[in-house]
Amino acid sequence: MDDRRSLADSLRWMAEGTGTFFDALARLPDDRLDRPTALTGWTGRHLLAHVAANADALLNLAHWASTGEERPMYTSFEQRDADIRTGAVRSPAELRSWAATSAGLLEKRLSGLDERQWARPVRTAQGRTVPATEIPWLRAREVMVHAVDLGAGVGFADLPPDFLAALVGDIAAKRSGAADGPALLLKATDHDGTWHVSGTGDDPVTVTGTLAELAAYLSGRATGPGGRPAPALPRWL
């Protein structure tokens, strides 16, 4: 786990992000859920189904941490995609209820874990074995970033700066691990951190912007910080 990110941090961000997401959702009338989002091929219904199903999947990891009984997030990526497709045809009322109920159940289950259970290894959907302390971070990313994707007036600049710094570091590490994109040197204008992304090219391209701009760019939600050109990146999350 990133040493700049504690369990307390992740739990706080998960709670704050959940509030941010559902506050944004409450501002969207039902007919807006039928419209496309910034995520290619997804309407608001798909996005809401994804966030609800993500909480259910993380509940499986919370059960694993609590009991020691192995319970993967999904049986397969095909099942994950099917859950989103079938969930997206539910009525707006059903989708809102599912999302709220699953979020509440996840918070309740995580609040009951003790120190030994938090340390128990679980496996993410990507096959990484991590301690259960990663579960609230995984959820914080989902609700924070997808609150922006809802298109209800929340931007990356509205998210907590310490969360954004952790998010930029997390995405940079994952893109470096894949090493299939451009090599980058990221510099924040409102933070003292710099991040390196391993990739193709002899020299890394320097990309400068605020934490919010870097997060939007690295996650594939912007073509470059502040609208300035930068190497193209695919969507993350």
Tab-separated table of C-alpha atoms in Angstrom:
chain	number	residue	atom	x	y	z
A	1	MET	CA	0.000	0.000	0.000
A	2	ASP	CA	1.183	3.520	-0.764
A	3	ASP	CA	2.907	4.827	2.382
A	4	ARG	CA	1.141	8.148	1.876
A	5	ARG	CA	-2.219	6.430	2.239
A	6	SER	CA	-3.349	4.952	5.552
A	7	LEU	CA	-6.392	2.836	6.326
A	8	ALA	CA	-7.876	5.838	8.118
A	9	ASP	CA	-7.336	7.922	4.981
A	10	SER	CA	-9.053	5.351	2.779
A	11	LEU	CA	-12.033	4.980	5.115
A	12	ARG	CA	-12.425	8.753	5.281
A	13	TRP	CA	-12.232	9.086	1.502
A	14	MET	CA	-14.687	6.234	1.014
A	15	ALA	CA	-17.211	7.936	3.301
A	16	GLU	CA	-16.689	11.339	1.721
A	17	GLY	CA	-16.795	9.935	-1.793
A	18	THR	CA	-19.997	8.032	-1.076
A	19	GLY	CA	-21.597	11.248	0.107
A	20	THR	CA	-20.313	13.136	-2.927
A	21	PHE	CA	-21.586	10.471	-5.317
A	22	PHE	CA	-25.075	10.241	-3.850
A	23	ASP	CA	-25.414	14.008	-3.496
A	24	ALA	CA	-24.596	14.296	-7.203
A	25	LEU	CA	-26.979	11.463	-8.058
A	26	ALA	CA	-29.789	13.174	-6.135
A	27	ARG	CA	-29.426	16.191	-8.416
A	28	LEU	CA	-30.018	14.079	-11.525
A	29	PRO	CA	-33.642	13.578	-12.587
A	30	ASP	CA	-34.513	10.067	-13.705
A	31	ASP	CA	-34.574	10.961	-17.406
A	32	ARG	CA	-30.930	12.074	-17.224
A	33	LEU	CA	-29.955	8.488	-16.413
A	34	ASP	CA	-30.994	7.528	-19.935
A	35	ARG	CA	-28.475	9.903	-21.504
A	36	PRO	CA	-24.908	9.007	-22.482
A	37	THR	CA	-22.128	9.766	-20.022
A	38	ALA	CA	-18.544	10.706	-20.746
A	39	LEU	CA	-17.776	6.967	-20.594
A	40	THR	CA	-18.110	5.560	-24.101
A	41	GLY	CA	-21.079	3.223	-24.468
A	42	TRP	CA	-22.448	3.893	-20.992
A	43	THR	CA	-25.581	5.769	-20.046
A	44	GLY	CA	-26.196	6.993	-16.533
A	45	ARG	CA	-27.997	3.708	-15.922
A	46	HIS	CA	-24.879	1.716	-16.812
A	47	LEU	CA	-22.766	3.905	-14.545
A	48	LEU	CA	-25.157	3.547	-11.624
A	49	ALA	CA	-25.401	-0.220	-12.134
A	50	HIS	CA	-21.603	-0.404	-12.174
A	51	VAL	CA	-21.234	1.514	-8.899
A	52	ALA	CA	-23.917	-0.642	-7.249
A	53	ALA	CA	-22.380	-3.890	-8.515
A	54	ASN	CA	-18.934	-2.716	-7.412
A	55	ALA	CA	-20.157	-2.401	-3.820
A	56	ASP	CA	-21.608	-5.924	-4.037
A	57	ALA	CA	-18.282	-7.201	-5.371
A	58	LEU	CA	-16.312	-5.514	-2.606
A	59	LEU	CA	-18.762	-7.006	-0.111
A	60	ASN	CA	-17.442	-10.374	-1.290
A	61	LEU	CA	-13.917	-9.271	-0.334
A	62	ALA	CA	-15.179	-7.939	3.001
A	63	HIS	CA	-16.755	-11.355	3.667
A	64	TRP	CA	-13.442	-13.004	2.760
A	65	ALA	CA	-11.600	-10.701	5.166
A	66	SER	CA	-14.128	-11.280	7.933
A	67	THR	CA	-14.428	-15.066	7.722
A	68	GLY	CA	-11.369	-16.321	5.841
A	69	GLU	CA	-13.712	-17.989	3.330
A	70	GLU	CA	-12.467	-17.175	-0.177
A	71	ARG	CA	-15.055	-15.169	-2.076
A	72	PRO	CA	-13.805	-13.452	-5.278
A	73	MET	CA	-15.184	-10.115	-6.371
A	74	TYR	CA	-16.582	-11.625	-9.575
A	75	THR	CA	-16.723	-15.126	-10.972
A	76	SER	CA	-15.348	-13.673	-14.226
A	77	PHE	CA	-14.999	-10.424	-16.153
A	78	GLU	CA	-17.888	-11.668	-18.294
A	79	GLN	CA	-20.051	-11.824	-15.170
A	80	ARG	CA	-18.987	-8.301	-14.222
A	81	ASP	CA	-19.995	-6.971	-17.637
A	82	ALA	CA	-23.249	-8.931	-17.569
A	83	ASP	CA	-24.138	-7.468	-14.171
A	84	ILE	CA	-23.764	-3.973	-15.609
A	85	ARG	CA	-25.800	-4.748	-18.743
A	86	THR	CA	-28.657	-6.398	-16.884
A	87	GLY	CA	-28.561	-3.829	-14.111
A	88	ALA	CA	-28.857	-0.991	-16.612
A	89	VAL	CA	-32.357	-2.100	-17.647
A	90	ARG	CA	-33.713	-1.733	-14.120
A	91	SER	CA	-35.979	1.209	-13.389
A	92	PRO	CA	-34.363	4.377	-12.045
A	93	ALA	CA	-35.961	3.770	-8.645
A	94	GLU	CA	-34.563	0.233	-8.516
A	95	LEU	CA	-31.118	1.405	-9.555
A	96	ARG	CA	-31.035	4.165	-6.952
A	97	SER	CA	-32.186	1.751	-4.250
A	98	TRP	CA	-29.658	-0.915	-5.262
A	99	ALA	CA	-26.797	1.563	-5.248
A	100	ALA	CA	-27.728	2.996	-1.854
A	101	THR	CA	-28.380	-0.391	-0.238
A	102	SER	CA	-25.153	-1.990	-1.464
A	103	ALA	CA	-23.117	1.045	-0.370
A	104	GLY	CA	-24.657	0.908	3.101
A	105	LEU	CA	-24.033	-2.817	3.457
A	106	LEU	CA	-20.391	-2.418	2.455
A	107	GLU	CA	-19.836	0.360	4.991
A	108	LYS	CA	-21.475	-1.732	7.723
A	109	ARG	CA	-19.436	-4.858	6.936
A	110	LEU	CA	-16.138	-2.959	6.834
A	111	SER	CA	-16.895	-1.185	10.109
A	112	GLY	CA	-16.969	-4.566	11.845
A	113	LEU	CA	-13.498	-5.747	10.802
A	114	ASP	CA	-10.833	-6.035	13.489
A	115	GLU	CA	-7.073	-5.606	13.134
A	116	ARG	CA	-6.494	-9.258	12.254
A	117	GLN	CA	-9.238	-9.254	9.629
A	118	TRP	CA	-7.989	-6.020	8.053
A	119	ALA	CA	-4.609	-7.706	7.563
A	120	ARG	CA	-6.092	-10.783	5.854
A	121	PRO	CA	-5.050	-11.115	2.181
A	122	VAL	CA	-7.776	-10.928	-0.452
A	123	ARG	CA	-7.628	-10.845	-4.243
A	124	THR	CA	-8.781	-8.012	-6.494
A	125	ALA	CA	-10.641	-8.441	-9.760
A	126	GLN	CA	-7.308	-7.940	-11.569
A	127	GLY	CA	-5.779	-10.854	-9.651
A	128	ARG	CA	-3.620	-8.841	-7.225
A	129	THR	CA	-3.310	-10.215	-3.705
A	130	VAL	CA	-3.610	-7.321	-1.249
A	131	PRO	CA	-4.465	-6.888	2.428
A	132	ALA	CA	-8.109	-6.157	3.185
A	133	THR	CA	-7.061	-2.613	4.086
A	134	GLU	CA	-7.124	-1.952	0.319
A	135	ILE	CA	-10.896	-2.505	0.105
A	136	PRO	CA	-11.935	1.010	1.216
A	137	TRP	CA	-9.356	2.538	-1.137
A	138	LEU	CA	-10.791	0.559	-4.053
A	139	ARG	CA	-14.245	1.840	-3.154
A	140	ALA	CA	-13.079	5.417	-2.602
A	141	ARG	CA	-11.675	5.482	-6.146
A	142	GLU	CA	-14.950	4.223	-7.589
A	143	VAL	CA	-17.292	6.665	-5.868
A	144	MET	CA	-15.010	9.698	-6.188
A	145	VAL	CA	-14.160	9.294	-9.882
A	146	HIS	CA	-17.627	8.169	-10.921
A	147	ALA	CA	-19.176	11.126	-9.083
A	148	VAL	CA	-17.367	13.176	-11.725
A	149	ASP	CA	-18.552	10.850	-14.502
A	150	LEU	CA	-22.206	11.381	-13.530
A	151	GLY	CA	-22.040	14.831	-15.111
A	152	ALA	CA	-23.995	16.428	-12.281
A	153	GLY	CA	-21.641	19.300	-11.594
A	154	VAL	CA	-18.852	17.509	-9.711
A	155	GLY	CA	-15.342	17.944	-11.126
A	156	PHE	CA	-11.972	16.615	-10.105
A	157	ALA	CA	-11.247	20.001	-8.533
A	158	ASP	CA	-14.106	19.326	-6.091
A	159	LEU	CA	-12.398	16.186	-4.720
A	160	PRO	CA	-10.088	16.320	-1.655
A	161	PRO	CA	-6.494	17.293	-2.552
A	162	ASP	CA	-4.979	14.486	-0.457
A	163	PHE	CA	-7.219	11.989	-2.254
A	164	LEU	CA	-6.175	13.415	-5.624
A	165	ALA	CA	-2.479	13.080	-4.729
A	166	ALA	CA	-3.011	9.424	-3.758
A	167	LEU	CA	-5.070	8.830	-6.906
A	168	VAL	CA	-2.407	10.297	-9.195
A	169	GLY	CA	0.225	8.123	-7.511
A	170	ASP	CA	-1.952	5.030	-7.818
A	171	ILE	CA	-2.754	5.510	-11.512
A	172	ALA	CA	0.864	6.403	-12.310
A	173	ALA	CA	2.036	3.171	-10.654
A	174	LYS	CA	-0.501	1.067	-12.544
A	175	ARG	CA	0.313	2.665	-15.891
A	176	SER	CA	4.019	2.130	-15.143
A	177	GLY	CA	3.344	-1.524	-14.385
A	178	ALA	CA	1.700	-1.970	-17.770
A	179	ALA	CA	4.480	0.048	-19.478
A	180	ASP	CA	2.466	0.052	-22.701
A	181	GLY	CA	1.878	3.787	-22.980
A	182	PRO	CA	4.003	6.911	-23.215
A	183	ALA	CA	6.720	7.566	-20.653
A	184	LEU	CA	5.702	10.569	-18.569
A	185	LEU	CA	7.049	12.853	-15.877
A	186	LEU	CA	4.132	14.419	-14.012
A	187	LYS	CA	4.560	17.626	-12.042
A	188	ALA	CA	1.829	19.193	-9.935
A	189	THR	CA	1.659	22.966	-9.679
A	190	ASP	CA	-0.260	22.859	-6.377
A	191	HIS	CA	1.592	19.987	-4.695
A	192	ASP	CA	5.252	19.147	-4.126
A	193	GLY	CA	4.978	15.670	-5.638
A	194	THR	CA	6.284	14.411	-8.955
A	195	TRP	CA	5.374	11.075	-10.493
A	196	HIS	CA	7.077	8.978	-13.138
A	197	VAL	CA	5.218	6.731	-15.555
A	198	SER	CA	7.330	4.127	-17.312
A	199	GLY	CA	6.559	3.592	-20.962
A	200	THR	CA	7.705	3.931	-24.519
A	201	GLY	CA	10.054	6.606	-25.804
A	202	ASP	CA	13.624	7.549	-25.049
A	203	ASP	CA	12.757	10.537	-22.865
A	204	PRO	CA	9.647	10.989	-20.742
A	205	VAL	CA	7.211	13.718	-21.724
A	206	THR	CA	6.809	16.277	-18.944
A	207	VAL	CA	3.173	16.983	-18.114
A	208	THR	CA	2.407	19.818	-15.695
A	209	GLY	CA	-0.887	20.776	-14.074
A	210	THR	CA	-2.848	20.946	-10.872
A	211	LEU	CA	-3.595	17.723	-9.012
A	212	ALA	CA	-7.138	17.844	-10.366
A	213	GLU	CA	-5.897	18.331	-13.929
A	214	LEU	CA	-3.354	15.523	-13.611
A	215	ALA	CA	-5.992	13.163	-12.171
A	216	ALA	CA	-8.398	13.954	-15.008
A	217	TYR	CA	-5.658	13.420	-17.592
A	218	LEU	CA	-4.184	10.235	-16.092
A	219	SER	CA	-7.625	8.662	-15.713
A	220	GLY	CA	-8.378	9.316	-19.380
A	221	ARG	CA	-11.020	11.959	-18.711
A	222	ALA	CA	-9.090	14.844	-20.322
A	223	THR	CA	-6.809	15.151	-23.324
A	224	GLY	CA	-4.273	17.107	-21.279
A	225	PRO	CA	-4.006	19.258	-18.145
A	226	GLY	CA	-5.860	22.510	-18.605
A	227	GLY	CA	-6.660	21.580	-22.193
A	228	ARG	CA	-2.979	21.634	-23.148
A	229	PRO	CA	-1.922	18.850	-25.548
A	230	ALA	CA	-0.383	15.744	-23.998
A	231	PRO	CA	0.126	12.120	-25.104
A	232	ALA	CA	-3.200	10.331	-25.414
A	233	LEU	CA	-4.112	7.903	-22.623
A	234	PRO	CA	-6.905	5.304	-22.547
A	235	ARG	CA	-9.621	5.479	-19.894
A	236	TRP	CA	-8.747	4.026	-16.510
A	237	LEU	CA	-11.469	2.764	-14.101
